[in-house]
Short mmCIF file of C-alpha atoms in Angstrom, two decimals:
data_model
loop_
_atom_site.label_atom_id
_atom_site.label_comp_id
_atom_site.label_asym_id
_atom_site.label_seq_id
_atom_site.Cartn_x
_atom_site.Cartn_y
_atom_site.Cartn_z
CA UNK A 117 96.92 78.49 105.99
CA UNK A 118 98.72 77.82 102.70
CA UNK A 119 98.38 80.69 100.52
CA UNK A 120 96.60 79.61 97.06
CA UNK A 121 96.09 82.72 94.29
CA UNK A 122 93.28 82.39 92.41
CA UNK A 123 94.18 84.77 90.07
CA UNK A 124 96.90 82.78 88.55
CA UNK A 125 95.30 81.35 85.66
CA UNK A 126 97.65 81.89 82.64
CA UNK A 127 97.60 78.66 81.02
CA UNK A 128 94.62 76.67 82.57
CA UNK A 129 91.79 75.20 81.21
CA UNK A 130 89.01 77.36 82.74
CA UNK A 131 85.15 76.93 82.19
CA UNK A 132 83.08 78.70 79.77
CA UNK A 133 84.23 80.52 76.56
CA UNK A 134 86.04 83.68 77.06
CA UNK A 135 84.51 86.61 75.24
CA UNK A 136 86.26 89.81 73.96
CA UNK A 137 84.51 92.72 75.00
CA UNK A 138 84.58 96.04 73.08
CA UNK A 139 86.67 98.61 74.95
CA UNK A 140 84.36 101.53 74.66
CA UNK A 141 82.57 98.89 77.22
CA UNK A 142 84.03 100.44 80.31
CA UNK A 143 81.09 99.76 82.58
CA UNK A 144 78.35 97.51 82.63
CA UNK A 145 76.32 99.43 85.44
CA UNK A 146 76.70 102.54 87.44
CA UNK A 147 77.78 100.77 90.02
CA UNK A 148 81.10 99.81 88.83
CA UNK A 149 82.01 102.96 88.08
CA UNK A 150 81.61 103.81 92.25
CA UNK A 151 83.14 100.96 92.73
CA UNK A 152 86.04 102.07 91.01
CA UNK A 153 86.19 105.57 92.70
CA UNK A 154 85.72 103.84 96.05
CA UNK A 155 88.64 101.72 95.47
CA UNK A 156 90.73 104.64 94.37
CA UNK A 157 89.78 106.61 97.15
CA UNK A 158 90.71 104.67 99.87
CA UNK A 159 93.90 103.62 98.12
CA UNK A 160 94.95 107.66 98.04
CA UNK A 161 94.77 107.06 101.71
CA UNK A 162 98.13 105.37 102.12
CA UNK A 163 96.06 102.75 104.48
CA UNK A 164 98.27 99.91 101.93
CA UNK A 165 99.65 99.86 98.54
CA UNK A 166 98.83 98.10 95.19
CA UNK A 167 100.68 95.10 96.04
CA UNK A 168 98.67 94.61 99.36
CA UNK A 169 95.07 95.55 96.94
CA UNK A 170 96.27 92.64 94.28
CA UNK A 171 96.83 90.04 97.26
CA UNK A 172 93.54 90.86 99.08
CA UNK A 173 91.95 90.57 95.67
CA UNK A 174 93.51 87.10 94.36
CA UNK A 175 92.99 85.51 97.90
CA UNK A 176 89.27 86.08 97.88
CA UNK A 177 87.84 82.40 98.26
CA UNK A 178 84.59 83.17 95.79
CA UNK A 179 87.39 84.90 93.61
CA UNK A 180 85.82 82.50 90.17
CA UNK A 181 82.51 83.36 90.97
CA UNK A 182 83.09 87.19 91.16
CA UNK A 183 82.95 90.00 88.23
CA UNK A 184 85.31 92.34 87.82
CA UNK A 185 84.59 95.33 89.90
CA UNK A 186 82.43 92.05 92.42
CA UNK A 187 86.07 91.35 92.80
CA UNK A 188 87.53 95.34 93.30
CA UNK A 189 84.63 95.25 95.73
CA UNK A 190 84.72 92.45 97.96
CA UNK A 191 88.75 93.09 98.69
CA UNK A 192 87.75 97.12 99.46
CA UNK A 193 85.81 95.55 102.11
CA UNK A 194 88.25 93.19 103.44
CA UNK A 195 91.09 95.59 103.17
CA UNK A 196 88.90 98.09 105.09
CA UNK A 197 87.51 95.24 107.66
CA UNK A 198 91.09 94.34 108.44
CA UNK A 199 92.07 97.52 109.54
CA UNK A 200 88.82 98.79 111.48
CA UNK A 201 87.73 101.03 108.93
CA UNK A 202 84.58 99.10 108.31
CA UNK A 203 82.65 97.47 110.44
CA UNK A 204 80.59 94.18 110.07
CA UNK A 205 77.24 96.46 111.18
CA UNK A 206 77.93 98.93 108.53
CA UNK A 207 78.28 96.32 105.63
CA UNK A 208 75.14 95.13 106.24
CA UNK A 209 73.44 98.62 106.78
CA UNK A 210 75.23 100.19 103.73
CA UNK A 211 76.15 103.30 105.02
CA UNK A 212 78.25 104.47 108.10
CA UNK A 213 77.71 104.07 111.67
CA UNK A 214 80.49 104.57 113.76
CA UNK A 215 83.18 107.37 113.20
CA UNK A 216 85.98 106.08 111.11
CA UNK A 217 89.66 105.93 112.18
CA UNK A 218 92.04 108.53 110.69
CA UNK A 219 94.10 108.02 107.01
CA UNK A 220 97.16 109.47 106.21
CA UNK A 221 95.44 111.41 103.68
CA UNK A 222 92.42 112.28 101.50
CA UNK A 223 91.97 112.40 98.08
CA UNK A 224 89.77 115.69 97.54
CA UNK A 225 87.69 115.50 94.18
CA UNK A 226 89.24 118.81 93.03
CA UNK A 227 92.89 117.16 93.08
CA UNK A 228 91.43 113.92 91.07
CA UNK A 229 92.74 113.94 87.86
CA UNK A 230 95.76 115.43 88.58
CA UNK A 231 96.63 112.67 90.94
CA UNK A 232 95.83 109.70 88.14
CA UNK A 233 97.73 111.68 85.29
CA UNK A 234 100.61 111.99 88.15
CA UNK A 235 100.28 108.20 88.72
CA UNK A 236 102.92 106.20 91.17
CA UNK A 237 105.95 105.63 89.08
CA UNK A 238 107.34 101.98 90.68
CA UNK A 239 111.07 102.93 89.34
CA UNK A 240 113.89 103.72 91.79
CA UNK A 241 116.97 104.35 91.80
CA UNK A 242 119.88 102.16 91.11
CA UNK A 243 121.63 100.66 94.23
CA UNK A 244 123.97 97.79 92.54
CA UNK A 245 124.32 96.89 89.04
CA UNK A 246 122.01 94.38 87.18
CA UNK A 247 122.99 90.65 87.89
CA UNK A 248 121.56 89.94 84.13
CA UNK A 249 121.62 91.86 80.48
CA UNK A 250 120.22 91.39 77.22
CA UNK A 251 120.80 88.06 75.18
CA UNK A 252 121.23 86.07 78.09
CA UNK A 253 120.01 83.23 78.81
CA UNK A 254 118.12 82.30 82.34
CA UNK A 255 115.26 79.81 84.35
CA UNK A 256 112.41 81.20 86.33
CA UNK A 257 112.21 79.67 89.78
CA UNK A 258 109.57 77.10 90.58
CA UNK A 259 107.81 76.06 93.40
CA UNK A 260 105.33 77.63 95.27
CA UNK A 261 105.69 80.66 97.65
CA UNK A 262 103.64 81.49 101.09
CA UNK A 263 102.72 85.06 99.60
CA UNK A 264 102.07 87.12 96.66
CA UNK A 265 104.02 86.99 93.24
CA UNK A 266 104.17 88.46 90.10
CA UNK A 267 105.35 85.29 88.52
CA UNK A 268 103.06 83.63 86.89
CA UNK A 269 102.71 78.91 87.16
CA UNK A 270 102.88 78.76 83.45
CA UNK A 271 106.34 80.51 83.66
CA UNK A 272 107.92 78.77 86.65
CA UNK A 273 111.33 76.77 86.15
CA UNK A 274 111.08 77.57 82.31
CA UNK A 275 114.09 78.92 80.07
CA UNK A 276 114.09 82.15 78.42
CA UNK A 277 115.98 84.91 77.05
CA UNK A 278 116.69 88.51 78.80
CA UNK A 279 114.89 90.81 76.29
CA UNK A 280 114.70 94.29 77.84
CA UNK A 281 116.35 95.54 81.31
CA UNK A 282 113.94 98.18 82.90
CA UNK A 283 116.01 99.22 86.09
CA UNK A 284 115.14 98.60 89.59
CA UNK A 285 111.25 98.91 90.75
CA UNK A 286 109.43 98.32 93.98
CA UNK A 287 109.36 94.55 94.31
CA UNK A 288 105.78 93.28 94.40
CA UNK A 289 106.03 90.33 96.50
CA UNK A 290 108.03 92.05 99.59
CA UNK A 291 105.99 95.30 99.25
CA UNK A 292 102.47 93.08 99.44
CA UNK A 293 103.95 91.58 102.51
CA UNK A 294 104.27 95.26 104.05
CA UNK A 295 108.37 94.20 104.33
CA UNK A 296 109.02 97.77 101.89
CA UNK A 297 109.54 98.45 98.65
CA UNK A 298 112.81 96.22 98.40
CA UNK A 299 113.59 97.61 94.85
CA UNK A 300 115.00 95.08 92.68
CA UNK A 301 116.08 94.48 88.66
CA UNK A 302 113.36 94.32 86.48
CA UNK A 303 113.53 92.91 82.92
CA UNK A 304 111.39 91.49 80.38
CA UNK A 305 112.00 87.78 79.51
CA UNK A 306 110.92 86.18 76.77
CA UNK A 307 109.87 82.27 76.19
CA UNK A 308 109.95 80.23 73.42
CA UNK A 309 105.99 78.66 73.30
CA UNK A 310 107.24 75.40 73.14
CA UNK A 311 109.06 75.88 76.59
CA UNK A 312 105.58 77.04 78.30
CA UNK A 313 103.04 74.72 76.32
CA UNK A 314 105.28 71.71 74.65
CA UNK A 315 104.30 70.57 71.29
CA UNK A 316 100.45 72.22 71.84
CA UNK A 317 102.02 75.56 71.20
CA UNK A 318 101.97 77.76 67.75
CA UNK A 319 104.76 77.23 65.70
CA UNK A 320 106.56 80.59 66.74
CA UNK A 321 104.64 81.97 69.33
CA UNK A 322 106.74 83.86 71.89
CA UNK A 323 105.64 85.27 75.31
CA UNK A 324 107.25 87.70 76.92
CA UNK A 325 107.13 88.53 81.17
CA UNK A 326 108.88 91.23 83.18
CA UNK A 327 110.33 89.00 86.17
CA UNK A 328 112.33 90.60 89.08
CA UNK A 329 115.95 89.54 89.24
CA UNK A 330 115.11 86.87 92.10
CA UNK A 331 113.08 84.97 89.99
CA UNK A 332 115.84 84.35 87.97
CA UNK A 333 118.97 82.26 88.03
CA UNK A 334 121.44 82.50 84.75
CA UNK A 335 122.10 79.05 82.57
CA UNK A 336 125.78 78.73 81.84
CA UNK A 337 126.36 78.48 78.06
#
């Protein structure tokens, strides 16, 4: 089956206005919150990584017609159904009913806010130097891919400029695939608007992207 994000909208025409929120607006219901917590838990458990939690999220085929946290929710569950840790019987009966398979690890609610101040820093250490540096001048691949990216449509096979080199950081599209980290160059790489949107852009509007260095190929001056 191809593999089609639905979370790569940058740049569409979607329905419906989109409406700011306030940020105090953290939660609409109680719910989310446990959502959230739920989700964080179970990540803790080393059972997959972030990259893995964004791909089970953006392949979810009601993905439009989900909330937020409907969203967090529904990939928990197919995260956890994937690997046995929730059963179709227990979905429906909202609680547990058969004894669960071991995790690496548990997050214990003592340890909890220690463990998001720590965080899980993506930067590693340097292994070759950096293909690209600031000023210059590259294209963005195009053309779709059979897994998860971090590279947005809008941005494909456009021209931009290097703006900031960040070092090398788990790459997202190996490490979704469970192939490793596969650390890579980072940088941020910033587009003209006319080279995303054509004449409907701002008159100097800029947008700027961190790519990994295999997104990139360098333009020759």
């Amino acid at each position: 089956m191809r593999y089609l994000s639905h979370a790569d909208l940058g740049g569409r025409d979607v329905p419906g206005a989109i409406v700011p929120e306030p940020e105090s607006d953290i939660f609409h219901g109680n719910w989310e919150a446990r959502a959230l917590a739920l989700t964080l838990a179970m990540g803790a458990t080393g059972s997959w990584n972030i990259d893995a939690s964004r791909s089970a999220r953006e392949t979810l085929p009601h993905y439009a017609r989900l909330s937020y946290y409907q969203i967090w929710l529904a990939a928990l569950e197919k995260l956890m159904a994937e690997r046995g840790q929730l059963l179709p019987d227990e979905i429906e009966a909202g609680r547990a009913l058969h004894v669960p398979p071991p995790v690496k690890r548990v997050l214990r609610a003592a340890d909890v806010a220690q463990a998001l101040a720590k965080g899980s820093p993506a930067e590693r250490a340097a292994t070759q130097p950096a293909r690209f540096s600031g000023g210059q001048q590259v294209r963005t691949r195009a053309g779709h891919v059979e897994h998860h990216t971090r590279l947005p449509g809008y941005a494909q096979g456009k021209r931009g400029t290097i703006e900031r080199v960040h070092g090398m950081h788990v790459f997202a599209d190996a490490n979704a695939q469970g192939l490793g980290e596969a650390p890579q160059w980072l940088y941020t790489v910033r587009f003209d608007g006319e080279q995303l949107w054509g004449a409907a852009a701002q008159p100097g509007l800029s947008v700027s992207i961190d790519a990994w260095e295999s997104y990139l190929e360098p333009i020759e001056p």
